[in-house]
Amino acid sequence: MKRSLGRPRSAAADEAILAAALELLSEVGYTAMSVEAVASRAGVGKATIYRRYEDKTDLVIAALSTTTADFRVPLRSTSRDELIAIARSLAETPPAVALSVTGTLLSEQDESPELLDHFRERVIEPRREVIREVFRRGIERGELRTDTNIELAIDAFTGSFLAAHIARGELSSNWPRAIVETLWQGLSVPHAH
Amino acid sequence: MKRSLGRPRSAAADEAILAAALELLSEVGYTAMSVEAVASRAGVGKATIYRRYEDKTDLVIAALSTTTADFRVPLRSTSRDELIAIARSLAETPPAVALSVTGTLLSEQDESPELLDHFRERVIEPRREVIREVFRRGIERGELRTDTNIELAIDAFTGSFLAAHIARGELSSNWPRAIVETLWQGLSVPHAH
Amino acid sequence: MKRSLGRPRSAAADEAILAAALELLSEVGYTAMSVEAVASRAGVGKATIYRRYEDKTDLVIAALSTTTADFRVPLRSTSRDELIAIARSLAETPPAVALSVTGTLLSEQDESPELLDHFRERVIEPRREVIREVFRRGIERGELRTDTNIELAIDAFTGSFLAAHIARGELSSNWPRAIVETLWQGLSVPHAH
Amino acid sequence: MKRSLGRPRSAAADEAILAAALELLSEVGYTAMSVEAVASRAGVGKATIYRRYEDKTDLVIAALSTTTADFRVPLRSTSRDELIAIARSLAETPPAVALSVTGTLLSEQDESPELLDHFRERVIEPRREVIREVFRRGIERGELRTDTNIELAIDAFTGSFLAAHIARGELSSNWPRAIVETLWQGLSVPHAH
DNA sequence: AACTAATCGAGACGGTACGTCCTGTCTTTGA
DNA sequence: TCAAAGACAGGACGTACCGTCTCGATTAGTT
């Protein structure tokens, strides 16, 4: 059995680092956030951060992935209401950080693909799984089409949120209901029978 | 009389700067691209860039807006085919730059909202207008629902592209057809009559 | 003719950097002096220092070599008085910095011999030349032995200063006269005739 | 009763630490030598070093003082030959470490004068005592002047070695004989009688 | 044989400095 | 007046040490 040697890493430092990173990310954004500021606010040496994370981007991914647990599956009586609940959760998420981090990671895909993988696994995929579960349940219940491509539907759902922010900034209060309505009914005119 | 004094600005420099910026953006991404590298590749002094653009972000917006003209409205016999054509255009666009620029701009929204406005006006809006025209024509033709919220539909369309890239990276070759199909039919099961 | 391009280096920065370095050297010593502190005290960016000097050691050498001009040849009626005058100049020199820099340079002789060469040329040799001139004149005047190995005599003279500091620290006020006396008469008992 | 409790300190560690420190000192010099490297080469934890020595300088002093015993008093038939023998011993000593350590200690004289005292007592003084003994014996034998200031003579002797290294680096093979000759005869021309 | 206490190698801790790079501005010569 | 070249102040990057601190695992003397 492989027992660890030396002084163990401090759990208090773990938490302080991630909390400070998350605060600074939302305050000043990805680019303007400095590792030095994170260390200072966490009351931690810079080396203590770099012992845990490869570089600034890696730290940010870890900080973002702590927010994953807050994104929970809502239980409602209909799939439609569940989707609206999810849309409400999305609407409360600050998109700036996620967008710039994602963009940076995609840019650096060739140099360090493992960071992007890590991000998808820790940040993106947990959120998608919550939505995926709602879709699966909706199909079982007979409320959603059985031939729906779930991944594309999730794309449309979460992507709408991104595109709305990019195009117009703040979302209106009835956005969750409106976007679900739009995706629910589809674009085509109903067939006559 | 409003005629400029002294040596006029070089049109060659204009082009070289934007071309170099565009190249570097697609090569290394927004964060890793340095104004110094743009100047060097364009064979231009840094001051020549800063005489034209406020800062790095402003330069990038200008570079990106040169690509706007390439995004043209396709004419097909059906709206569905036109949407597929647009999806194909989207699929050819590298999303990384737009994402990281947008993220950065959103982060800095409080300090310099005019840059974000500029970006929306020059880069985002022209592309959306192309898609908007397709939707308008589809409604006129009777192929699309009259009660469709066009802005939300555009969000779903362009956002799907972003979300797919974020979640899975490269898009499959049949993605344009598949995403249009998904949005076209909607999520709900058809009503019995 | 090769004329320089671009903004010329600031002479004000040159001076401020060397002055700040010299101050800090005498205040805290070589090891405790930081380049960051030099930059800060000089009101200068760190890059402005590193544009001029390879590294910290190179900066220190440059700072020390500005003190060379102060070490002047004294004119007295006898060589003995001139040597005493030089000993007095030596006694006023703070030896700590020179010793630690010299030691460091000798240690790193294998990795970067050019720094040591530079130090010898700029700091050591000018001082030795002053003393060498005194010896040459003394021999011409017939006051010093013609078979004296001047380099070894200079070694004994300047080395006495170092060794005294290493062994006992502060020099007594009559040290200049006493050391000249010791070297002047030699160690051996006078021959009987 | 003053007997120690707990596990006694390892003599093997004592030796390994000093040996590693001495090796690294001569390989890379005082400044570039890290305590971490000493610990690693000695196969010892860093705390095991800091349990024995106050800080890096203290460790170096201890390492250097182990070399003291090698500097022995030579017995020859004349003082002149004994001085030449000592000069030969000096010529074999690497001077870089002593210089940088001394310089650092002098720089820090105000903060920690006890380290400098310790260095003088353990490293400098034992060597001087060997030379002092030779001078004393020479005076008793009637070979050296009775009015010689022994401390200054030792300064001249050991200092010559330092100055030669600083000014020219490696010493020539006949340096021991030449420096003794220079100091022996003195600088002044012999008086006529 | 069990207990106590200081040591051991290992390695994490907060902190500080290193030398590099980039931003946006400024200052020169030359066209 | 604009161009290129490149220096400017400032500040973040990621690395490397310093001297201290915690681990689990020895290695003695004391009960």
Short mmCIF file of C-alpha atoms in Angstrom, two decimals, chain C residues 61-154:
data_model
loop_
_atom_site.label_atom_id
_atom_site.label_comp_id
_atom_site.label_asym_id
_atom_site.label_seq_id
_atom_site.Cartn_x
_atom_site.Cartn_y
_atom_site.Cartn_z
CA ILE C 61 29.70 45.52 -10.91
CA ALA C 62 28.53 48.58 -12.78
CA ALA C 63 27.57 50.30 -9.55
CA LEU C 64 30.92 49.55 -7.99
CA SER C 65 32.83 50.73 -11.02
CA THR C 66 31.33 54.20 -10.63
CA THR C 67 33.38 54.53 -7.47
CA THR C 68 36.58 53.99 -9.41
CA ALA C 69 36.99 57.62 -10.33
CA ASP C 70 37.19 58.58 -6.66
CA PHE C 71 40.29 56.52 -6.20
CA ARG C 72 42.94 59.02 -7.36
CA VAL C 73 46.67 59.07 -7.46
CA PRO C 74 48.05 61.20 -4.63
CA LEU C 75 51.10 63.36 -5.20
CA ARG C 76 53.44 63.65 -2.26
CA SER C 77 57.12 64.42 -1.89
CA THR C 78 58.08 60.84 -1.08
CA SER C 79 56.82 57.43 -2.17
CA ARG C 80 56.35 56.51 1.43
CA ASP C 81 53.91 59.36 1.94
CA GLU C 82 52.14 58.48 -1.25
CA LEU C 83 51.69 54.90 -0.07
CA ILE C 84 50.36 56.14 3.24
CA ALA C 85 47.89 58.33 1.37
CA ILE C 86 46.73 55.33 -0.62
CA ALA C 87 46.40 53.24 2.51
CA ARG C 88 44.23 55.99 3.90
CA SER C 89 42.00 55.82 0.83
CA LEU C 90 41.72 52.07 1.22
CA ALA C 91 40.85 52.42 4.89
CA GLU C 92 37.87 54.55 3.96
CA THR C 93 36.48 51.93 1.59
CA PRO C 94 33.67 49.72 2.89
CA PRO C 95 34.99 46.23 2.22
CA ALA C 96 31.91 44.15 2.79
CA VAL C 97 30.35 44.68 -0.60
CA ALA C 98 33.55 44.23 -2.54
CA LEU C 99 34.34 41.05 -0.66
CA SER C 100 30.99 39.38 -1.17
CA VAL C 101 30.78 40.39 -4.81
CA THR C 102 34.31 39.22 -5.46
CA GLY C 103 33.66 35.96 -3.68
CA THR C 104 30.50 35.36 -5.66
CA LEU C 105 32.23 36.15 -8.92
CA LEU C 106 35.11 33.81 -8.15
CA SER C 107 32.63 31.09 -7.24
CA GLU C 108 30.86 31.45 -10.54
CA GLN C 109 34.05 31.66 -12.52
CA ASP C 110 33.30 28.49 -14.44
CA GLU C 111 29.75 29.40 -15.43
CA SER C 112 30.27 33.04 -16.34
CA PRO C 113 33.95 34.04 -16.54
CA GLU C 114 33.07 37.17 -18.46
CA LEU C 115 31.52 38.76 -15.38
CA LEU C 116 34.71 38.26 -13.43
CA ASP C 117 36.75 39.68 -16.30
CA HIS C 118 34.46 42.65 -16.40
CA PHE C 119 34.83 43.19 -12.68
CA ARG C 120 38.60 43.01 -12.85
CA GLU C 121 38.74 45.40 -15.74
CA ARG C 122 36.29 47.94 -14.35
CA VAL C 123 36.80 47.78 -10.60
CA ILE C 124 40.04 46.12 -9.67
CA GLU C 125 42.42 47.17 -12.39
CA PRO C 126 41.79 50.94 -12.23
CA ARG C 127 42.63 50.93 -8.54
CA ARG C 128 45.71 48.82 -9.07
CA GLU C 129 46.86 51.12 -11.83
CA VAL C 130 46.83 54.05 -9.42
CA ILE C 131 49.02 52.14 -7.01
CA ARG C 132 51.20 50.81 -9.82
CA GLU C 133 51.93 54.37 -10.87
CA VAL C 134 53.09 55.21 -7.37
CA PHE C 135 55.45 52.24 -7.36
CA ARG C 136 56.84 53.07 -10.80
CA ARG C 137 57.52 56.63 -9.74
CA GLY C 138 59.16 55.43 -6.53
CA ILE C 139 61.54 53.22 -8.47
CA GLU C 140 62.40 56.05 -10.85
CA ARG C 141 63.04 58.33 -7.90
CA GLY C 142 65.37 55.74 -6.39
CA GLU C 143 63.25 55.36 -3.30
CA LEU C 144 62.08 51.82 -3.99
CA ARG C 145 64.13 48.75 -4.88
CA THR C 146 64.52 48.22 -8.59
CA ASP C 147 64.06 44.47 -8.25
CA THR C 148 60.61 44.78 -6.62
CA ASN C 149 57.90 42.70 -8.29
CA ILE C 150 55.33 45.45 -8.53
CA GLU C 151 52.31 43.17 -8.92
CA LEU C 152 53.19 41.21 -5.81
CA ALA C 153 53.81 44.41 -3.92
CA ILE C 154 50.37 45.68 -4.90
#
